[in-house]
Amino acid sequence: MPETPSGDETSRVPDDVWEKFVRDSELDIRATAPKEASAAARGATGVPEGWRTGPAWRERDGRAARRRRLWALLGVPVAAAVAVVAMKPSLLPGDPFHTGPAQAATAPPLPPETARPTAPESAVPAHPTLDRPFAGSPAERWADGEAGIVLPAARAIGVHSKAQVAKALEQTRTLLVDGNLDPATLRGERPAQALSVIEPQETELHTLLDTSLRRPDKDHDPLLMFTRFQPGDVRLVGTVVKTRGRMTVGPGEHGSARIHADYTFVYPVVRTDGSTEVTRTVVRRVLDIDLHDPDRYRVTRGRIAVTRYDQEVGNSACEIHDGYLHPQFESAAPTGARPSGPATDPYDRSKDLDPNRARDCGTVSRI
């Protein structure tokens, strides 16, 4: 390992060199990370409990779109000396990784996302804490809540005026905000504002969502479109949910206007039993919204039609169908079905959601 600079010299490491070091370190950690053993195997072989945390990855979409589900379990990347640095960087003299509060406060926020990233974002390894719940994740530099949902400029498209397109963009924003950021929705209440902007003629979708919110089960899941946590189990750390993504608008079919929204939300949570252990759940949602030509389609003026709703969720227990996300914690025994699928990075926004991805459990490379 090259000699670690001391004092102010650490601030003169070139950004490109530093980013390469971080990426290479993360790859080395993942490559050497131990694999998760089943509960039965741990009991039989004495595999230490510290090698798993239990987060899950889940993916599901809705009507007029792909129907798929993917879950996953997070394997903790702990390897040799790198693990010591990742879990407690302050053990190194001079805190060369600058992981203290000062670094978090001075890290510049990312500019709004205007195009698909070319690669996953890197982050300095660190454990989340009550003071820094987004530490160790790219989300630490993401926008706070609604500020991360930046609307594109409205323009006349097809048969729709600029004002009509602008209203549809605002309604799409309402659907995202009320369904994924509103505190009442997050604690399980009905997202009335989000439901109110959806085209009433989409009766199947309204019926599905209404049933899902009242009587959730495997076939009626409110998590298809809304983010909800069981308030008796977990609570958010602070009031900030980190958001990153983009929204575009352009011509659709037969004179319609189509809005495409792709956003990732990061929720830091703790258990409500007094524990101070922080984990995160990462939700990515992709929506296609159509503003149809009323001369061609039976539509309600001033409402938006949801033609696609896909989601991926990182860190929620497998195969629990009570209508809530269930974050898993490193110190607690995992719940839900045992995961078995391939690894996925929940912060990777450089790829589309894969329609061919397996429906069984998988692993996430970080949370």
Short mmCIF file of C-alpha atoms in Angstrom, two decimals:
data_model
loop_
_atom_site.label_atom_id
_atom_site.label_comp_id
_atom_site.label_asym_id
_atom_site.label_seq_id
_atom_site.Cartn_x
_atom_site.Cartn_y
_atom_site.Cartn_z
CA MET A 1 0.00 0.00 0.00
CA PRO A 2 1.47 3.42 -0.85
CA GLU A 3 2.44 5.66 2.02
CA THR A 4 -0.53 7.58 3.37
CA PRO A 5 -0.05 11.36 3.17
CA SER A 6 -0.38 13.27 6.40
CA GLY A 7 -1.78 16.66 7.30
CA ASP A 8 -2.91 18.90 4.47
CA GLU A 9 -1.21 16.71 1.88
CA THR A 10 -4.29 14.44 1.77
CA SER A 11 -6.32 17.25 0.24
CA ARG A 12 -4.00 17.35 -2.78
CA VAL A 13 -4.74 13.81 -4.01
CA PRO A 14 -6.15 14.30 -7.55
CA ASP A 15 -9.88 13.63 -7.80
CA ASP A 16 -9.49 11.12 -10.62
CA VAL A 17 -6.89 9.13 -8.66
CA TRP A 18 -9.08 9.13 -5.57
CA GLU A 19 -12.19 8.00 -7.48
CA LYS A 20 -10.22 5.15 -9.08
CA PHE A 21 -8.96 4.06 -5.65
CA VAL A 22 -12.51 4.00 -4.27
CA ARG A 23 -13.85 2.03 -7.22
CA ASP A 24 -11.01 -0.48 -7.09
CA SER A 25 -11.38 -0.89 -3.32
CA GLU A 26 -15.11 -1.58 -3.64
CA LEU A 27 -14.48 -4.16 -6.37
CA ASP A 28 -11.84 -5.88 -4.23
CA ILE A 29 -14.20 -5.99 -1.26
CA ARG A 30 -17.05 -7.48 -3.30
CA ALA A 31 -14.78 -10.03 -4.94
CA THR A 32 -13.59 -11.35 -1.59
CA ALA A 33 -16.89 -11.06 0.31
CA PRO A 34 -18.10 -14.30 1.93
CA LYS A 35 -21.35 -15.78 0.70
CA GLU A 36 -24.47 -15.99 2.80
CA ALA A 37 -25.23 -19.34 4.36
CA SER A 38 -28.73 -20.52 5.20
CA ALA A 39 -29.94 -20.42 8.77
CA ALA A 40 -29.76 -24.20 8.89
CA ALA A 41 -26.22 -24.20 7.56
CA ARG A 42 -25.14 -21.62 10.11
CA GLY A 43 -26.53 -23.77 12.88
CA ALA A 44 -24.79 -26.86 11.53
CA THR A 45 -21.39 -25.38 10.70
CA GLY A 46 -21.11 -22.49 13.13
CA VAL A 47 -20.89 -19.77 10.45
CA PRO A 48 -20.77 -16.52 12.47
CA GLU A 49 -23.91 -14.40 12.44
CA GLY A 50 -21.86 -11.32 11.54
CA TRP A 51 -21.56 -12.44 7.92
CA ARG A 52 -25.09 -11.44 6.96
CA THR A 53 -27.45 -8.52 7.35
CA GLY A 54 -30.63 -9.75 5.70
CA PRO A 55 -31.62 -6.89 3.36
CA ALA A 56 -33.68 -7.82 0.34
CA TRP A 57 -34.15 -6.65 -3.21
CA ARG A 58 -37.57 -6.67 -4.76
CA GLU A 59 -38.92 -5.74 -8.13
CA ARG A 60 -42.46 -5.56 -9.38
CA ASP A 61 -44.44 -3.66 -11.98
CA GLY A 62 -48.05 -3.09 -12.94
CA ARG A 63 -50.82 -3.18 -15.52
CA ALA A 64 -49.89 -2.73 -19.21
CA ALA A 65 -46.27 -3.41 -18.31
CA ARG A 66 -43.97 -6.23 -17.27
CA ARG A 67 -45.00 -8.47 -14.38
CA ARG A 68 -41.96 -9.47 -12.39
CA ARG A 69 -40.53 -9.71 -8.90
CA LEU A 70 -36.94 -9.84 -7.69
CA TRP A 71 -35.81 -10.09 -4.11
CA ALA A 72 -32.32 -10.15 -2.67
CA LEU A 73 -30.23 -10.51 0.45
CA LEU A 74 -27.30 -8.20 1.14
CA GLY A 75 -24.03 -9.97 1.84
CA VAL A 76 -21.84 -7.73 4.00
CA PRO A 77 -18.53 -7.04 2.17
CA VAL A 78 -16.04 -7.59 5.00
CA ALA A 79 -12.51 -8.61 3.99
CA ALA A 80 -9.15 -8.42 5.77
CA ALA A 81 -7.69 -4.97 6.45
CA VAL A 82 -10.02 -3.34 3.95
CA ALA A 83 -12.92 -4.28 6.20
CA VAL A 84 -11.39 -2.37 9.10
CA VAL A 85 -11.10 0.75 6.98
CA ALA A 86 -14.58 0.38 5.56
CA MET A 87 -16.22 -0.13 8.94
CA LYS A 88 -14.12 2.27 11.01
CA PRO A 89 -11.89 4.52 8.87
CA SER A 90 -10.93 6.60 11.89
CA LEU A 91 -8.53 3.80 12.89
CA LEU A 92 -6.14 5.10 10.23
CA PRO A 93 -3.96 8.07 11.27
CA GLY A 94 -5.25 11.43 10.14
CA ASP A 95 -8.58 10.06 8.85
CA PRO A 96 -7.25 9.91 5.26
CA PHE A 97 -10.65 9.02 3.89
CA HIS A 98 -12.21 12.21 5.35
CA THR A 99 -15.26 10.32 6.58
CA GLY A 100 -16.04 12.59 9.52
CA PRO A 101 -18.91 15.09 9.77
CA ALA A 102 -16.83 17.84 8.15
CA GLN A 103 -16.51 15.82 4.95
CA ALA A 104 -20.25 15.15 4.86
CA ALA A 105 -21.00 18.81 5.33
CA THR A 106 -18.61 20.00 2.64
CA ALA A 107 -19.20 17.32 -0.03
CA PRO A 108 -20.73 19.21 -2.96
CA PRO A 109 -24.21 18.06 -3.99
CA LEU A 110 -24.53 16.48 -7.39
CA PRO A 111 -26.14 18.55 -10.15
CA PRO A 112 -29.57 17.34 -11.32
CA GLU A 113 -29.53 14.19 -13.41
CA THR A 114 -30.28 15.13 -17.02
CA ALA A 115 -29.30 11.89 -18.77
CA ARG A 116 -28.68 8.28 -17.91
CA PRO A 117 -25.39 7.88 -15.99
CA THR A 118 -22.67 5.90 -17.71
CA ALA A 119 -21.65 3.95 -14.59
CA PRO A 120 -22.72 3.39 -10.96
CA GLU A 121 -21.72 6.14 -8.55
CA SER A 122 -18.97 5.35 -6.08
CA ALA A 123 -18.93 6.23 -2.40
CA VAL A 124 -16.36 6.11 0.40
CA PRO A 125 -17.14 3.02 2.50
CA ALA A 126 -18.69 3.94 5.86
CA HIS A 127 -21.43 2.75 8.19
CA PRO A 128 -24.60 4.86 8.42
CA THR A 129 -25.18 6.54 11.78
CA LEU A 130 -27.89 8.65 13.36
CA ASP A 131 -25.81 11.75 12.59
CA ARG A 132 -24.93 10.62 9.05
CA PRO A 133 -27.65 8.21 7.93
CA PHE A 134 -26.51 8.31 4.29
CA ALA A 135 -22.81 7.77 5.03
CA GLY A 136 -21.15 5.20 2.79
CA SER A 137 -23.67 5.59 -0.04
CA PRO A 138 -23.87 7.79 -3.14
CA ALA A 139 -27.10 9.22 -1.72
CA GLU A 140 -25.15 11.44 0.66
CA ARG A 141 -24.68 13.83 -2.28
CA TRP A 142 -28.19 13.44 -3.67
CA ALA A 143 -30.95 16.01 -3.34
CA ASP A 144 -33.30 16.07 -0.37
CA GLY A 145 -36.81 14.82 -1.06
CA GLU A 146 -38.89 16.85 -3.50
CA ALA A 147 -35.86 18.92 -4.53
CA GLY A 148 -34.64 15.87 -6.43
CA ILE A 149 -37.68 15.81 -8.71
CA VAL A 150 -36.90 18.47 -11.30
CA LEU A 151 -39.48 18.90 -14.06
CA PRO A 152 -38.44 19.34 -17.69
CA ALA A 153 -39.59 22.40 -19.60
CA ALA A 154 -43.14 22.03 -20.85
CA ARG A 155 -43.98 22.49 -24.51
CA ALA A 156 -46.91 21.83 -26.81
CA ILE A 157 -46.88 18.17 -27.93
CA GLY A 158 -49.29 16.59 -30.41
CA VAL A 159 -52.79 17.86 -29.75
CA HIS A 160 -51.84 19.09 -26.26
CA SER A 161 -51.00 22.66 -25.39
CA LYS A 162 -48.00 23.75 -23.37
CA ALA A 163 -50.28 24.39 -20.39
CA GLN A 164 -51.79 20.89 -20.59
CA VAL A 165 -48.35 19.30 -20.74
CA ALA A 166 -47.19 21.44 -17.82
CA LYS A 167 -50.15 20.26 -15.76
CA ALA A 168 -49.43 16.62 -16.58
CA LEU A 169 -45.82 17.07 -15.49
CA GLU A 170 -46.97 18.56 -12.18
CA GLN A 171 -49.40 15.67 -11.69
CA THR A 172 -46.64 13.17 -12.33
CA ARG A 173 -44.61 14.94 -9.68
CA THR A 174 -47.59 14.73 -7.31
CA LEU A 175 -47.85 11.00 -7.95
CA LEU A 176 -44.18 10.52 -7.09
CA VAL A 177 -44.09 12.84 -4.09
CA ASP A 178 -47.32 11.71 -2.44
CA GLY A 179 -46.56 8.06 -3.14
CA ASN A 180 -42.93 8.01 -1.97
CA LEU A 181 -42.10 11.07 0.13
CA ASP A 182 -45.20 12.13 2.04
CA PRO A 183 -44.79 11.21 5.74
CA ALA A 184 -48.39 10.00 6.01
CA THR A 185 -47.95 7.64 3.05
CA LEU A 186 -44.65 6.35 4.44
CA ARG A 187 -46.36 5.35 7.68
CA GLY A 188 -49.10 3.49 5.84
CA GLU A 189 -51.88 6.02 5.28
CA ARG A 190 -53.83 6.27 2.03
CA PRO A 191 -52.02 8.40 -0.62
CA ALA A 192 -55.14 10.32 -1.61
CA GLN A 193 -53.37 13.00 -3.66
CA ALA A 194 -51.51 10.44 -5.74
CA LEU A 195 -54.69 8.50 -6.44
CA SER A 196 -56.59 11.67 -7.37
CA VAL A 197 -54.42 12.47 -10.41
CA ILE A 198 -54.76 9.02 -12.04
CA GLU A 199 -57.21 8.72 -14.93
CA PRO A 200 -60.59 7.49 -13.52
CA GLN A 201 -61.12 5.39 -16.65
CA GLU A 202 -58.23 3.17 -15.54
CA THR A 203 -60.70 1.15 -13.50
CA GLU A 204 -58.53 -1.96 -13.22
CA LEU A 205 -55.65 0.04 -11.81
CA HIS A 206 -57.87 1.94 -9.36
CA THR A 207 -59.46 -1.31 -8.22
CA LEU A 208 -56.08 -2.96 -7.77
CA LEU A 209 -54.65 -0.05 -5.79
CA ASP A 210 -57.77 0.38 -3.66
CA THR A 211 -57.87 -3.33 -2.77
CA SER A 212 -54.12 -3.31 -2.14
CA LEU A 213 -54.39 -0.46 0.33
CA ARG A 214 -57.37 -1.98 2.18
CA ARG A 215 -56.53 -5.70 2.08
CA PRO A 216 -52.96 -6.28 0.88
CA ASP A 217 -51.90 -9.77 -0.13
CA LYS A 218 -49.62 -11.43 -2.67
CA ASP A 219 -51.78 -10.38 -5.63
CA HIS A 220 -52.74 -6.94 -4.27
CA ASP A 221 -49.62 -5.09 -3.25
CA PRO A 222 -49.63 -1.33 -2.58
CA LEU A 223 -45.83 -1.40 -2.84
CA LEU A 224 -46.31 -1.66 -6.59
CA MET A 225 -46.64 2.11 -6.64
CA PHE A 226 -46.32 3.43 -3.08
CA THR A 227 -43.62 3.27 -0.38
CA ARG A 228 -44.85 2.23 3.06
CA PHE A 229 -43.20 1.13 6.29
CA GLN A 230 -44.85 -0.52 9.28
CA PRO A 231 -44.70 2.29 11.90
CA GLY A 232 -44.63 -0.20 14.76
CA ASP A 233 -41.44 -1.75 13.43
CA VAL A 234 -39.25 1.03 12.01
CA ARG A 235 -39.06 4.79 11.73
CA LEU A 236 -37.14 7.17 9.50
CA VAL A 237 -33.92 8.69 10.79
CA GLY A 238 -34.65 12.41 10.67
CA THR A 239 -36.95 13.83 8.02
CA VAL A 240 -34.82 13.56 4.86
CA VAL A 241 -35.32 11.01 2.10
CA LYS A 242 -32.67 11.27 -0.60
CA THR A 243 -33.88 11.43 -4.21
CA ARG A 244 -32.20 11.18 -7.58
CA GLY A 245 -33.56 10.72 -11.08
CA ARG A 246 -34.92 12.42 -14.12
CA MET A 247 -38.16 13.09 -15.98
CA THR A 248 -38.58 13.54 -19.73
CA VAL A 249 -41.53 14.39 -21.95
CA GLY A 250 -42.03 13.84 -25.65
CA PRO A 251 -44.46 12.63 -28.32
CA GLY A 252 -46.33 9.40 -27.73
CA GLU A 253 -48.60 7.46 -30.07
CA HIS A 254 -51.54 8.96 -31.97
CA GLY A 255 -51.07 12.54 -30.83
CA SER A 256 -50.45 11.72 -27.17
CA ALA A 257 -47.72 13.14 -24.94
CA ARG A 258 -45.62 10.66 -22.96
CA ILE A 259 -43.85 11.42 -19.69
CA HIS A 260 -41.10 9.06 -18.55
CA ALA A 261 -40.02 9.24 -14.90
CA ASP A 262 -37.15 7.27 -13.36
CA TYR A 263 -36.30 8.01 -9.70
CA THR A 264 -34.49 6.35 -6.84
CA PHE A 265 -35.42 7.08 -3.23
CA VAL A 266 -33.21 6.22 -0.25
CA TYR A 267 -34.80 5.79 3.19
CA PRO A 268 -32.62 5.58 6.34
CA VAL A 269 -34.42 3.76 9.14
CA VAL A 270 -33.97 2.43 12.66
CA ARG A 271 -36.03 -0.04 14.63
CA THR A 272 -38.57 1.35 17.08
CA ASP A 273 -37.24 -0.78 19.95
CA GLY A 274 -34.67 1.84 20.95
CA SER A 275 -31.83 0.51 18.82
CA THR A 276 -29.53 3.08 17.23
CA GLU A 277 -28.47 0.79 14.37
CA VAL A 278 -29.20 2.49 11.03
CA THR A 279 -29.88 0.73 7.77
CA ARG A 280 -31.33 1.91 4.47
CA THR A 281 -34.00 0.80 2.04
CA VAL A 282 -33.53 1.87 -1.59
CA VAL A 283 -36.54 2.12 -3.90
CA ARG A 284 -36.30 2.79 -7.63
CA ARG A 285 -39.49 3.59 -9.52
CA VAL A 286 -40.00 3.92 -13.26
CA LEU A 287 -43.27 5.36 -14.58
CA ASP A 288 -44.65 6.01 -18.05
CA ILE A 289 -47.47 8.53 -18.07
CA ASP A 290 -49.61 9.20 -21.15
CA LEU A 291 -51.65 12.27 -21.92
CA HIS A 292 -54.04 10.90 -24.56
CA ASP A 293 -55.88 12.64 -27.36
CA PRO A 294 -59.50 12.96 -26.11
CA ASP A 295 -60.75 12.72 -29.70
CA ARG A 296 -59.25 9.24 -30.01
CA TYR A 297 -59.50 7.88 -26.47
CA ARG A 298 -62.08 7.80 -23.75
CA VAL A 299 -60.28 9.93 -21.20
CA THR A 300 -60.93 12.47 -18.48
CA ARG A 301 -59.49 15.88 -19.19
CA GLY A 302 -56.98 17.02 -16.62
CA ARG A 303 -55.95 13.51 -15.48
CA ILE A 304 -52.97 11.34 -16.38
CA ALA A 305 -52.94 7.72 -17.51
CA VAL A 306 -50.37 5.41 -15.91
CA THR A 307 -49.24 2.98 -18.62
CA ARG A 308 -46.19 1.53 -16.85
CA TYR A 309 -45.13 1.25 -13.23
CA ASP A 310 -42.02 -0.75 -12.41
CA GLN A 311 -40.09 -0.87 -9.18
CA GLU A 312 -36.96 -2.29 -7.60
CA VAL A 313 -36.55 -2.35 -3.84
CA GLY A 314 -33.29 -2.99 -2.05
CA ASN A 315 -33.44 -4.17 1.57
CA SER A 316 -36.88 -5.54 2.33
CA ALA A 317 -37.64 -9.04 3.57
CA CYS A 318 -38.55 -11.63 0.95
CA GLU A 319 -42.09 -12.83 0.34
CA ILE A 320 -43.93 -10.90 3.04
CA HIS A 321 -47.22 -9.64 1.63
CA ASP A 322 -48.67 -7.33 4.26
CA GLY A 323 -48.33 -4.14 2.20
CA TYR A 324 -45.23 -2.82 4.01
CA LEU A 325 -41.51 -2.79 3.38
CA HIS A 326 -39.52 -4.67 6.02
CA PRO A 327 -35.90 -3.43 6.22
CA GLN A 328 -33.42 -5.98 7.54
CA PHE A 329 -30.73 -5.11 10.06
CA GLU A 330 -27.26 -6.55 10.55
CA SER A 331 -27.85 -7.24 14.24
CA ALA A 332 -31.20 -8.99 13.78
CA ALA A 333 -32.09 -12.39 12.40
CA PRO A 334 -33.35 -12.21 8.81
CA THR A 335 -37.06 -12.60 8.14
CA GLY A 336 -38.95 -13.76 5.07
CA ALA A 337 -37.92 -16.28 2.44
CA ARG A 338 -34.29 -17.21 1.87
CA PRO A 339 -32.76 -15.29 -1.07
CA SER A 340 -30.82 -17.06 -3.80
CA GLY A 341 -30.55 -14.86 -6.92
CA PRO A 342 -27.77 -12.78 -8.51
CA ALA A 343 -26.25 -9.62 -7.07
CA THR A 344 -27.51 -6.13 -7.95
CA ASP A 345 -26.36 -2.63 -7.02
CA PRO A 346 -29.45 -0.67 -5.86
CA TYR A 347 -27.67 2.64 -6.52
CA ASP A 348 -26.83 1.79 -10.13
CA ARG A 349 -28.90 4.11 -12.30
CA SER A 350 -26.88 3.44 -15.45
CA LYS A 351 -29.08 0.51 -16.51
CA ASP A 352 -32.75 0.08 -17.29
CA LEU A 353 -34.82 -2.26 -15.17
CA ASP A 354 -34.28 -5.68 -16.72
CA PRO A 355 -37.52 -7.42 -17.83
CA ASN A 356 -35.70 -10.75 -17.93
CA ARG A 357 -34.34 -10.56 -14.40
CA ALA A 358 -35.08 -13.60 -12.25
CA ARG A 359 -38.12 -13.49 -10.02
CA ASP A 360 -36.46 -15.20 -7.08
CA CYS A 361 -34.30 -13.73 -4.36
CA GLY A 362 -30.94 -12.23 -5.17
CA THR A 363 -28.19 -10.27 -3.45
CA VAL A 364 -27.38 -6.60 -3.39
CA SER A 365 -23.77 -5.49 -3.44
CA ARG A 366 -24.31 -2.55 -1.08
CA ILE A 367 -27.06 -0.77 0.79
#
